[in-house]
Short mmCIF file of C-alpha atoms in Angstrom, two decimals:
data_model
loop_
_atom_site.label_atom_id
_atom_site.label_comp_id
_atom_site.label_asym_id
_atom_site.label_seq_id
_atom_site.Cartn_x
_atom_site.Cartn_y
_atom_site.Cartn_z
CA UNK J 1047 0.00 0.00 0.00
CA UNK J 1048 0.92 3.60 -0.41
CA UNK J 1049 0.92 6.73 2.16
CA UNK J 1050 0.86 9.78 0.60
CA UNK J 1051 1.34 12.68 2.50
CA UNK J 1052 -0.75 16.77 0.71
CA UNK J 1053 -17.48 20.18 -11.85
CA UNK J 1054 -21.85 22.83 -15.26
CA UNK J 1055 -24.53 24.35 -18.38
CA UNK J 1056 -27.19 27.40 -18.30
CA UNK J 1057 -29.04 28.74 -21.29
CA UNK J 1058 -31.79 31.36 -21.66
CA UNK J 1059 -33.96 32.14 -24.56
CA UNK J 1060 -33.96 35.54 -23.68
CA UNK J 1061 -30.90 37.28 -25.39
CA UNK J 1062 -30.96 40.01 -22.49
CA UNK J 1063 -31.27 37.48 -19.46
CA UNK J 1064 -28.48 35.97 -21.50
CA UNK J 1065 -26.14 38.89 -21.80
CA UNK J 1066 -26.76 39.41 -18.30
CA UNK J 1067 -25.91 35.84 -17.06
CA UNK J 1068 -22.15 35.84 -19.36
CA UNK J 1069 -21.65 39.53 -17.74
CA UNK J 1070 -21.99 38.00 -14.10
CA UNK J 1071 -19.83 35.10 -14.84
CA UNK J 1072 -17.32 37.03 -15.90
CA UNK J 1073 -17.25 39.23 -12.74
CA UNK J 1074 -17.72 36.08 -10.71
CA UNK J 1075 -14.55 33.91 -12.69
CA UNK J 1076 -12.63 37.21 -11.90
CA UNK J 1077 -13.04 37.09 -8.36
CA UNK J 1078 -12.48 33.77 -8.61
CA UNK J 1079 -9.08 34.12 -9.85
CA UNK J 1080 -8.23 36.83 -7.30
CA UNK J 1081 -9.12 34.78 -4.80
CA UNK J 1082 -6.42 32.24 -6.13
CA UNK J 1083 -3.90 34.74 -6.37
CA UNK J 1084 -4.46 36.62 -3.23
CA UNK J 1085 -4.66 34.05 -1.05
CA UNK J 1086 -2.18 31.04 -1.11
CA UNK J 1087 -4.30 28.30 -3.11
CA UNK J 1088 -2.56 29.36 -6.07
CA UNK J 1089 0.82 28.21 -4.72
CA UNK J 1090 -0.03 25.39 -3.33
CA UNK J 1091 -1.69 24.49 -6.46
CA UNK J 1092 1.56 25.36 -8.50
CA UNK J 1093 3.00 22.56 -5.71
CA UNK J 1094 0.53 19.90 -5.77
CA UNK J 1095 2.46 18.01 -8.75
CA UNK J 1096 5.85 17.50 -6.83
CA UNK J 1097 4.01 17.16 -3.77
CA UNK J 1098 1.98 13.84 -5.07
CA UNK J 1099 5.10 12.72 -7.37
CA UNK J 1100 6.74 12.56 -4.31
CA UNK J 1101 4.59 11.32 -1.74
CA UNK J 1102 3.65 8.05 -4.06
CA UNK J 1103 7.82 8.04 -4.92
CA UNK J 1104 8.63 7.78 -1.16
CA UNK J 1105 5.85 4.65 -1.02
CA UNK J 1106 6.75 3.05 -4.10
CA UNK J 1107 10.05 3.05 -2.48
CA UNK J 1108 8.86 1.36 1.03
CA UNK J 1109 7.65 -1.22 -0.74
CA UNK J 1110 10.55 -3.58 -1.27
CA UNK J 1111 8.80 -6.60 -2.69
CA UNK J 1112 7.65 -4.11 -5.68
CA UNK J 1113 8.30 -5.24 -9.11
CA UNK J 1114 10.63 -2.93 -10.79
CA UNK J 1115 8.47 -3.07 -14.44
CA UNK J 1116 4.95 -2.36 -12.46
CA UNK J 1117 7.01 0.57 -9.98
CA UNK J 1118 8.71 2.46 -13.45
CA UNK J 1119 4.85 2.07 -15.08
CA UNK J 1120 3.55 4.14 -11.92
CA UNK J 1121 6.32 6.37 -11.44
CA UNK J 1122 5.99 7.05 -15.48
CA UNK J 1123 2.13 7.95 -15.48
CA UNK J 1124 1.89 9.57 -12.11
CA UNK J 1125 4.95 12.08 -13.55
CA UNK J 1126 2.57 12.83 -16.68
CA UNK J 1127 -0.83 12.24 -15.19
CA UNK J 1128 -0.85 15.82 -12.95
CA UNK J 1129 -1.00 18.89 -14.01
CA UNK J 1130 -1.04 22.17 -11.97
CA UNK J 1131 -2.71 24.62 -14.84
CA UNK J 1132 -5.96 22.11 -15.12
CA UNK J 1133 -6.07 21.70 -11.11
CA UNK J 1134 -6.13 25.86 -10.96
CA UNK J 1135 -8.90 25.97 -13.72
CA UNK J 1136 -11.09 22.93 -11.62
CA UNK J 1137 -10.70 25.40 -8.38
CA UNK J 1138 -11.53 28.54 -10.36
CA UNK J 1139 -14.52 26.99 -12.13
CA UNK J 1140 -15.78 25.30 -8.78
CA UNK J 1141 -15.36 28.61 -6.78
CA UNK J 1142 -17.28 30.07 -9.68
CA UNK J 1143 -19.65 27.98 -9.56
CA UNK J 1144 -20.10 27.16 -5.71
CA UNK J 1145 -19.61 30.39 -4.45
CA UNK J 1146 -21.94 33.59 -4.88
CA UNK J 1147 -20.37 37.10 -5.72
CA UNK J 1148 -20.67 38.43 -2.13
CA UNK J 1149 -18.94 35.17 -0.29
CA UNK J 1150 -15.92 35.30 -2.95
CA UNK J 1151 -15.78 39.10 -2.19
CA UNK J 1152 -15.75 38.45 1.33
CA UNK J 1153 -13.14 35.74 1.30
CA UNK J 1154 -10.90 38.12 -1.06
CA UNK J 1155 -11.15 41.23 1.56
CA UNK J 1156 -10.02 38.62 4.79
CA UNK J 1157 -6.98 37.73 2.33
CA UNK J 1158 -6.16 41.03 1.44
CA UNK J 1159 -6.19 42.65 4.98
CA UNK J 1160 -2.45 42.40 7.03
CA UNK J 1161 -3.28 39.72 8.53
CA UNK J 1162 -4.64 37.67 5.87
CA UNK J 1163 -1.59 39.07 3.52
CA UNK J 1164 0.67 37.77 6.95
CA UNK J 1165 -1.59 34.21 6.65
CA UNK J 1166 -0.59 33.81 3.41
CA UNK J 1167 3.12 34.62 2.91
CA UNK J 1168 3.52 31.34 5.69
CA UNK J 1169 1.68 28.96 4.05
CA UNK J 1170 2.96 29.84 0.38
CA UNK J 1171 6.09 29.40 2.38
CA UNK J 1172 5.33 25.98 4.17
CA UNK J 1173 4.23 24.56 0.52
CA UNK J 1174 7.76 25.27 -1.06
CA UNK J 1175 9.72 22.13 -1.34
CA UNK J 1176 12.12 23.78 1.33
CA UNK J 1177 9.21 24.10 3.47
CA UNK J 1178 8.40 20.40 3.25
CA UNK J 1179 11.95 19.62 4.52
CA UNK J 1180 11.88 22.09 7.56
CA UNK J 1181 8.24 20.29 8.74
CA UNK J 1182 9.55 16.68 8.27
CA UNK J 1183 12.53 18.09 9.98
CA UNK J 1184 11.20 19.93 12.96
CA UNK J 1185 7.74 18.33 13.28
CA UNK J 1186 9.10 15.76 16.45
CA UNK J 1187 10.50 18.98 18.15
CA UNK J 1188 7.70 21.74 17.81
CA UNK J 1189 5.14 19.13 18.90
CA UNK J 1190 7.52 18.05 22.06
CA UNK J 1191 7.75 22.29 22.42
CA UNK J 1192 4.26 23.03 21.77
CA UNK J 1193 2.75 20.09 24.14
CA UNK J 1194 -0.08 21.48 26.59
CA UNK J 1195 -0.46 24.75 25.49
CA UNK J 1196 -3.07 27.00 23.84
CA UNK J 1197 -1.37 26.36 20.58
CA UNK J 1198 -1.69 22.49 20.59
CA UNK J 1199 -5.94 22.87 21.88
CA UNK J 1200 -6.41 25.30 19.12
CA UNK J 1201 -5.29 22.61 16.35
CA UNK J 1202 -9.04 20.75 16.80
CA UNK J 1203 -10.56 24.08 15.57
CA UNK J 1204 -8.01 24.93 13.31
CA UNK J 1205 -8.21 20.88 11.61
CA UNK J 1206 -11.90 21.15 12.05
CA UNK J 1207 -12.29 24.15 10.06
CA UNK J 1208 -9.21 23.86 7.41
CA UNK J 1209 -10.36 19.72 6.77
CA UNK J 1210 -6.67 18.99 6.31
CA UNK J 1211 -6.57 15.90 7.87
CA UNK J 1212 -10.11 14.12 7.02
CA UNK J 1213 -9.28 15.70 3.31
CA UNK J 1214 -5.58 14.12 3.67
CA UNK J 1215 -6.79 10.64 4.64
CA UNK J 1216 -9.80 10.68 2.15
CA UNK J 1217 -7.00 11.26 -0.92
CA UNK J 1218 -4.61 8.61 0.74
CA UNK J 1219 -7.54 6.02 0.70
CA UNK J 1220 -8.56 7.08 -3.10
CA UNK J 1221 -4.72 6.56 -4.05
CA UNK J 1222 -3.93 3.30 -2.51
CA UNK J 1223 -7.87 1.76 -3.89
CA UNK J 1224 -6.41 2.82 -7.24
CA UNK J 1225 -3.12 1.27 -7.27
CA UNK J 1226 -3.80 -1.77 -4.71
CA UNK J 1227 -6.49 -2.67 -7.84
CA UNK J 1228 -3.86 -1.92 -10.27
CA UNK J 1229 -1.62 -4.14 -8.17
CA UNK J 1230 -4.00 -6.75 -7.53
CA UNK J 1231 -4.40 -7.10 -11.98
CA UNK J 1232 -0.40 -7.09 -12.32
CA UNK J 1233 -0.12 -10.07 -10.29
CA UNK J 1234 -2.60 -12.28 -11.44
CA UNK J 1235 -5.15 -11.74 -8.99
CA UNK J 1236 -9.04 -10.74 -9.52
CA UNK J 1237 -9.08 -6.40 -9.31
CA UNK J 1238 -12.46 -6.28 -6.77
CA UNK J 1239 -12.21 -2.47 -6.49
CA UNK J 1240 -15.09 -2.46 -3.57
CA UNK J 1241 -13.21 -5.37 -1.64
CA UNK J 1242 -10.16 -3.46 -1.97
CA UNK J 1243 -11.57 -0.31 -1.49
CA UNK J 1244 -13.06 -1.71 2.01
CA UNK J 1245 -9.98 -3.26 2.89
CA UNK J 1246 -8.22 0.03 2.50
CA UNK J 1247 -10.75 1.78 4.30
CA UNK J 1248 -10.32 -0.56 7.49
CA UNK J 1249 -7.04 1.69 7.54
CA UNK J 1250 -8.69 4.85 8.18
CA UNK J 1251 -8.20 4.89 11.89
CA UNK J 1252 -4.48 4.19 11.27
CA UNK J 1253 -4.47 6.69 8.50
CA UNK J 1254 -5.88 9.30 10.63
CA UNK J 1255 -3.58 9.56 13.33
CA UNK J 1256 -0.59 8.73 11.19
CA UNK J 1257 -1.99 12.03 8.23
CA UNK J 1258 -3.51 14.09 11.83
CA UNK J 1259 0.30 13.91 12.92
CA UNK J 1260 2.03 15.11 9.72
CA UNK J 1261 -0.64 18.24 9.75
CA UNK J 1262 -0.47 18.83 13.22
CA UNK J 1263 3.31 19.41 12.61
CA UNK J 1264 2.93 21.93 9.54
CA UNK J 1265 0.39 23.65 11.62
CA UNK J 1266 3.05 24.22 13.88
CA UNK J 1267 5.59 25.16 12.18
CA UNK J 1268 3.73 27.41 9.40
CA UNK J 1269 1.80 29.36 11.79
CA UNK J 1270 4.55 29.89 14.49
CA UNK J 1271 5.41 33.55 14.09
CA UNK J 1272 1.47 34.27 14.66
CA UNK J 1273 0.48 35.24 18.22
CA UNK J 1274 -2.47 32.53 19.96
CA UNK J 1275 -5.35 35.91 19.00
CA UNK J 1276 -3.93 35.89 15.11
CA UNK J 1277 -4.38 32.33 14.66
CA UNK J 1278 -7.92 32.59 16.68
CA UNK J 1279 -8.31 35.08 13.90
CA UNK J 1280 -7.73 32.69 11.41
CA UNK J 1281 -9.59 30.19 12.84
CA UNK J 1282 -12.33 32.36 12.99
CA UNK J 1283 -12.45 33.40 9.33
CA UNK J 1284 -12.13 29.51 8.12
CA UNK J 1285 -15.60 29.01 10.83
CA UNK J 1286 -17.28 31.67 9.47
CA UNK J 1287 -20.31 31.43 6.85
CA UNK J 1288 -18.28 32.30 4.27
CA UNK J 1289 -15.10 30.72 5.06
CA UNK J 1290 -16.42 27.35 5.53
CA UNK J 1291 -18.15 27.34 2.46
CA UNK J 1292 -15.11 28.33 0.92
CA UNK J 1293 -12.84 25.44 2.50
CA UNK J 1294 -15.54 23.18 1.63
CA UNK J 1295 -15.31 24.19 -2.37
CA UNK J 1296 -11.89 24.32 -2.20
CA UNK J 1297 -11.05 20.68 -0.50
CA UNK J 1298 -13.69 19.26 -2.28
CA UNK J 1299 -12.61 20.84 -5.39
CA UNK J 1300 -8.86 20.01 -5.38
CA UNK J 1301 -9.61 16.57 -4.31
CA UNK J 1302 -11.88 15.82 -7.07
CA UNK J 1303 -8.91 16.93 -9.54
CA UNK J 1304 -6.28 14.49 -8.22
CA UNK J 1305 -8.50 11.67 -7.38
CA UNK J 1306 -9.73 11.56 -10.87
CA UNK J 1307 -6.07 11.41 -12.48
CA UNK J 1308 -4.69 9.03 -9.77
CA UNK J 1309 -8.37 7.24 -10.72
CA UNK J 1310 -6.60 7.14 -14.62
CA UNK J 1311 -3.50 6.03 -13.63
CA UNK J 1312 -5.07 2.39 -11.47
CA UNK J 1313 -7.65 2.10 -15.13
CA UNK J 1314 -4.20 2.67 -17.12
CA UNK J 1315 -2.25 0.19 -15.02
CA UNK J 1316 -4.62 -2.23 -14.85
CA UNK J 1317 -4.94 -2.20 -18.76
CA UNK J 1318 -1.20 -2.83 -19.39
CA UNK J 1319 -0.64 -5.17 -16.75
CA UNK J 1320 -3.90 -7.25 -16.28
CA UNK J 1321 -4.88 -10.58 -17.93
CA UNK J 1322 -6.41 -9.33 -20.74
CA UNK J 1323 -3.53 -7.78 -21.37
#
């Protein structure tokens, strides 16, 4: 198995309705995109390629019984199979889409205030491959520092609200049901994706608190040079009305665009490797 770390048509009959409808998409895709570039999505986005390559690398390469052919097929269509320009334009259409002018407006004044500007300097930072290394680095000491203070109860909210971890595990369960099927048809065996699919999802609990770990530590370390009443800030925003329906778009949104290619890449597998092969 593998641990990885981290959808629409209107017409109108009536050519002024119509005009009217293009004029407020436009406004709304605009918005949209300033969300995206105002607020850190857009980076992380730019990230989420290397991030995945990486993440199914490093379990490709703790599993030692692997067969070299079957690994180089996966590492091969995972490095094509992403692609950072048509995860921005899945966000940017589901924002669109799933968000009304007034919520994207009020999502795009938090992140242009100081403290949203502050919010998302860090976690462009934290998504940088340099940022990667300092979490896996520090992550065993800021949670040993951090340990029964207001910082370390805040992270329930904070997880709550953000649905890093439940969104993490969800994407690590879609990923290893996609290549344990693929797996399954490379050596010989019958590719059940519901049995495998509920045998991977048996590993939830272990998931959980393996992925809750990994984002407790970025929490840490991303938000660190925020005082406790910025980060209740934060926290705040991402409970509000319109910042919950905006994390909800958003995780939903980027999930949807790697699952599907990762979703390719078990159907591609399973083609070149299984018996009717």
């Amino acid at each position: 198995m593998f641990s990885t770390v981290p959808t629409r048509v209107i017409a109108s009959l009536l050519l002024p309705a119509l005009f009217m409808l293009s004029s407020h998409r436009v406004m709304a895709s605009e918005l949209a995109e300033s969300v995206l570039r105002s607020s850190a999505l857009g980076e992380v986005i730019e990230q989420y390629p290397a991030m995945l390559t990486e993440g199914i690398s490093q379990g490709l390469s703790q599993t030692g019984d692997l067969d070299p052919m079957l690994k180089g097929a996966i590492t091969g269509m995972v490095g094509q199979a992403f692609s950072s320009s048509k995860i921005r334009g899945q966000v940017v259409a589901d924002l669109d889409d799933g968000l009304s002018e007034s919520t994207l407006q009020t999502v795009l004044d938090w992140y242009q205030s100081p403290l949203g500007e502050r919010v998302t300097s860090l976690e462009a930072d934290a998504a940088k491959p340099a940022g990667w290394k300092q979490i896996e680095r520090r992550g065993p000491e800021l949670i040993k520092k951090y340990q029964g203070t207001e910082r370390e109860q805040m992270f329930t909210r904070f997880d709550r609200a953000s649905r890093a971890t439940e969104s993490a595990v969800d994407t690590a369960i879609a990923v290893q049901t996609a290549f344990g099927t693929a797996m399954a048809a490379f050596n010989g065996q019958t590719a059940d994706f519901e049995s495998i699919k509920a045998r991977v999802e048996d590993q939830r609990p272990m998931l959980t608190g393996m992925v809750g770990q990994q984002v407790y530590a970025a929490y840490l370390h991303t938000y660190e040079s925020l005082s406790d009443e910025q980060l209740k800030n934060y926290i705040d925003f991402m409970q509000s009305q319109e910042g919950d329906r905006y994390n909800e778009v958003v995780t939903n949104s980027v999930q949807q665009a790697i699952i599907r290619p990762v979703e390719s890449i078990g159907n591609g597998l399973m083609r070149l490797f299984g018996p009717q092969a």
